[in-house]
Coordinates of N, CA and C in Angstrom, one line a residue:
M5 N -17.3 -8.1 -31.4 CA -16.7 -7.1 -30.2 C -16.6 -8.1 -29.1
T6 N -15.1 -8.1 -28.7 CA -14.9 -9.1 -27.9 C -14.8 -8.2 -26.4
N7 N -15.7 -8.5 -25.3 CA -15.8 -7.1 -23.9 C -14.7 -8.3 -23.6
K8 N -14.3 -7.3 -22.4 CA -12.8 -7.7 -21.8 C -13.6 -8.1 -20.4
P9 N -13.2 -9.6 -19.9 CA -13.5 -9.3 -18.6 C -12.9 -9.2 -17.2
Q10 N -13.7 -8.1 -16.4 CA -13.6 -7.7 -15.5 C -13.2 -8.5 -14.5
L11 N -12.0 -8.0 -13.9 CA -11.3 -8.7 -12.7 C -11.8 -9.1 -11.9
S12 N -11.8 -9.6 -11.1 CA -12.4 -10.0 -9.5 C -12.2 -9.2 -8.0
L13 N -12.7 -9.0 -7.5 CA -12.0 -8.5 -6.1 C -10.7 -8.8 -6.4
E14 N -10.8 -10.2 -5.8 CA -9.5 -9.8 -4.9 C -8.5 -10.3 -6.0
D15 N -7.9 -10.3 -7.1 CA -7.0 -10.2 -8.5 C -7.0 -8.3 -7.8
I16 N -8.1 -7.6 -7.7 CA -7.8 -6.1 -7.8 C -6.7 -5.4 -6.3
S17 N -6.8 -6.5 -5.5 CA -6.3 -6.4 -4.4 C -5.6 -6.4 -4.6
R18 N -4.9 -7.4 -5.0 CA -3.9 -8.0 -5.1 C -2.9 -7.3 -6.3
L19 N -3.7 -6.9 -7.4 CA -3.1 -5.6 -7.6 C -2.3 -4.8 -7.8
G20 N -3.3 -4.5 -6.7 CA -3.4 -2.9 -6.4 C -2.4 -2.7 -5.2
E21 N -2.1 -3.9 -3.9 CA -1.5 -4.1 -3.4 C -0.5 -3.9 -3.8
K22 N -0.1 -4.9 -4.3 CA 1.6 -5.4 -5.8 C 2.0 -3.4 -6.6
F23 N 1.2 -2.8 -7.1 CA 1.4 -1.7 -8.1 C 2.0 -0.4 -7.2
Y24 N 1.3 -0.3 -5.7 CA 1.9 0.2 -5.3 C 2.6 0.4 -4.2
T25 N 2.4 -1.0 -3.6 CA 4.1 -1.4 -2.6 C 5.4 -0.8 -3.8
E26 N 5.1 -1.6 -4.8 CA 6.4 -2.1 -5.8 C 7.2 -0.2 -6.8
K27 N 5.7 0.5 -6.9 CA 6.2 1.2 -7.8 C 5.3 2.7 -7.4
L28 N 4.0 3.0 -6.5 CA 4.6 4.1 -5.1 C 4.7 4.6 -5.0
R29 N 4.2 4.1 -3.1 CA 5.3 3.9 -2.1 C 5.7 4.7 -2.2
E30 N 7.4 4.4 -2.6 CA 8.2 5.4 -1.4 C 7.6 6.9 -1.7
K31 N 7.7 7.2 -3.6 CA 7.4 8.3 -4.5 C 6.3 9.1 -3.8
L32 N 5.7 8.0 -3.8 CA 4.0 9.2 -3.0 C 4.0 9.8 -1.7
E33 N 4.3 8.7 -0.6 CA 4.9 9.3 1.1 C 5.9 10.2 0.8
K34 N 6.9 10.1 0.0 CA 7.9 11.8 0.2 C 6.1 12.9 0.6
E35 N 5.8 12.4 -1.4 CA 4.8 14.1 -1.4 C 3.8 14.0 -1.5
H36 N 3.1 13.0 -1.3 CA 1.1 12.9 -0.6 C 0.3 12.4 0.6
M37 N 1.9 11.9 1.5 CA 1.0 11.6 3.1 C -0.3 12.5 3.0
G38 N -1.6 11.2 3.9 CA -1.8 11.1 4.3 C -3.4 11.9 3.2
K39 N -2.7 11.7 1.2 CA -3.7 12.2 0.3 C -4.6 10.6 0.3
Y40 N -5.4 10.4 -1.3 CA -5.5 9.4 -1.4 C -5.1 8.7 -2.4
A41 N -4.8 7.9 -3.3 CA -4.4 7.5 -4.3 C -5.6 6.2 -4.2
V42 N -5.7 6.2 -6.3 CA -6.5 5.6 -6.1 C -6.4 4.9 -7.4
I43 N -6.4 3.7 -7.5 CA -5.3 3.4 -8.9 C -6.1 2.1 -9.8
D44 N -6.2 2.5 -11.1 CA -7.0 2.0 -12.1 C -5.6 0.3 -12.3
V45 N -5.6 -0.9 -11.9 CA -4.9 -2.1 -12.0 C -4.8 -2.0 -13.2
E46 N -5.8 -2.0 -13.7 CA -5.4 -2.9 -15.5 C -4.7 -1.8 -16.3
K47 N -4.8 -0.4 -16.1 CA -4.2 0.5 -16.8 C -2.9 0.8 -16.0
G48 N -2.6 0.8 -15.2 CA -0.7 1.1 -13.9 C -0.9 2.8 -14.0
K49 N -2.2 3.0 -14.0 CA -3.0 4.2 -13.8 C -3.3 4.7 -12.0
Y50 N -3.1 6.5 -12.0 CA -3.3 6.5 -10.5 C -3.7 8.8 -10.3
Y51 N -4.3 8.4 -9.1 CA -4.5 9.8 -9.2 C -5.2 9.6 -7.6
I52 N -4.4 11.3 -7.3 CA -4.7 12.0 -6.0 C -5.9 12.4 -6.1
D53 N -5.3 12.8 -4.8 CA -6.6 13.8 -4.0 C -6.3 14.1 -2.3
A54 N -6.7 15.0 -1.4 CA -7.0 15.3 -0.2 C -8.4 14.1 0.2
D55 N -9.5 14.4 -0.7 CA -10.8 14.1 -1.0 C -10.7 13.1 -1.8
R56 N -11.0 11.8 -0.9 CA -10.9 9.9 -1.9 C -11.7 9.8 -3.0
L57 N -12.7 10.8 -2.7 CA -14.5 10.5 -3.3 C -13.5 11.8 -4.6
V58 N -13.0 13.0 -5.0 CA -12.6 13.4 -5.6 C -11.5 12.7 -6.1
A59 N -10.2 12.3 -5.8 CA -9.8 11.1 -6.0 C -10.7 10.4 -7.5
V60 N -11.7 9.6 -6.7 CA -12.6 8.4 -7.2 C -13.0 9.1 -9.1
E61 N -13.2 10.4 -8.7 CA -13.8 10.9 -9.5 C -12.6 11.0 -10.5
K62 N -12.0 11.4 -10.3 CA -10.9 12.0 -12.1 C -10.6 11.0 -12.1
A63 N -10.4 9.6 -11.6 CA -10.5 8.1 -12.3 C -11.3 8.4 -13.2
R64 N -12.6 8.2 -12.9 CA -13.8 7.2 -13.2 C -13.9 9.0 -14.9
K65 N -13.1 9.6 -14.6 CA -13.6 10.8 -16.4 C -12.2 10.2 -17.1
E66 N -11.0 9.2 -16.5 CA -10.4 8.9 -17.4 C -11.1 7.5 -18.1
S67 N -11.5 6.9 -17.0 CA -10.9 4.8 -17.1 C -13.3 4.6 -16.6
G68 N -13.7 5.1 -16.3 CA -15.2 5.3 -16.8 C -15.1 4.1 -15.1
D69 N -16.6 4.2 -15.5 CA -17.2 2.7 -14.2 C -16.8 1.9 -14.1
I70 N -16.1 1.8 -13.5 CA -15.3 0.5 -12.9 C -14.2 0.1 -11.0
L71 N -13.8 -0.5 -11.4 CA -13.7 -0.9 -10.1 C -11.7 -0.4 -10.0
F72 N -11.3 0.7 -8.4 CA -10.1 1.5 -8.4 C -9.7 -0.2 -7.2
Y73 N -8.4 0.1 -6.4 CA -8.1 0.5 -6.0 C -7.5 1.5 -5.3
I74 N -7.7 1.9 -4.2 CA -7.9 3.0 -3.4 C -7.4 3.1 -2.0
I75 N -6.0 3.9 -1.7 CA -5.7 2.7 -0.1 C -5.1 5.3 0.1
Q76 N -4.7 4.8 1.2 CA -4.5 6.3 2.2 C -2.4 6.4 1.7
I77 N -2.3 7.0 1.0 CA -0.8 6.9 1.0 C -0.3 7.2 2.8
G78 N 0.7 5.9 2.8 CA 1.4 6.2 4.4 C 0.7 5.0 4.7
S79 N -0.9 4.4 4.6 CA -1.6 3.6 5.3 C -2.0 3.1 5.2
V80 N -1.2 1.3 5.1 CA -1.2 -0.2 4.4 C -2.3 -0.5 5.3
Q81 N -3.3 -0.1 6.1 CA -4.0 -1.2 6.7 C -4.9 -0.5 6.2
N82 N -6.0 0.9 5.2 CA -6.2 0.4 4.9 C -7.2 1.3 3.7
P83 N -6.8 -0.1 2.5 CA -7.1 -0.6 1.1 C -8.5 -1.3 0.7
G84 N -9.1 -1.1 -0.2 CA -10.0 -0.8 -0.7 C -10.6 -0.7 -2.2
M85 N -11.7 -1.4 -2.7 CA -12.1 -1.2 -3.8 C -13.3 -0.4 -4.0
N86 N -13.4 -0.1 -4.7 CA -14.4 1.2 -4.9 C -16.1 0.7 -5.4
F87 N -17.0 0.9 -5.1 CA -17.9 0.7 -6.3 C -19.2 2.0 -6.4
N88 N -19.3 2.0 -7.9 CA -20.0 3.1 -7.9 C -21.2 3.1 -8.5
A89 N -21.9 4.1 -7.7 CA -23.2 3.9 -7.8 C -23.7 5.7 -8.6
K90 N -24.0 6.0 -9.3 CA -24.1 7.7 -9.9 C -22.9 8.5 -8.8
K91 N -22.5 9.5 -8.8 CA -21.0 10.0 -8.0 C -20.6 9.8 -7.1
Y92 N -21.3 8.1 -6.0 CA -20.9 8.3 -4.5 C -19.7 7.2 -5.1
A93 N -19.0 6.3 -4.1 CA -17.7 5.0 -4.0 C -17.8 5.0 -2.4
W94 N -18.2 3.7 -2.9 CA -17.6 3.3 -0.9 C -16.5 2.2 -0.7
N95 N -15.5 2.4 0.0 CA -14.4 1.6 0.4 C -15.0 0.0 1.1
F96 N -14.5 -0.9 1.3 CA -15.5 -2.3 1.9 C -13.7 -2.6 2.1

């Protein structure tokens, strides 16, 4: 069984920003301004909630303990990745 290598932080950031900008921004800014989008860049799936930690938990239920690209919808100045430790997520 071969394990797929995990993407680097730089790859997650680049792919997440591209996915959000090209495929999600217009739609999400109309419907979910100010909420958080948590993006699984490998699957092309995203999860939305007004609470960042709730959005991360939604994503973790389907994708497991991986790194996600997180952005507050409408604000391209605060993207990040999460580090999962138990039930918490931190952005940098």
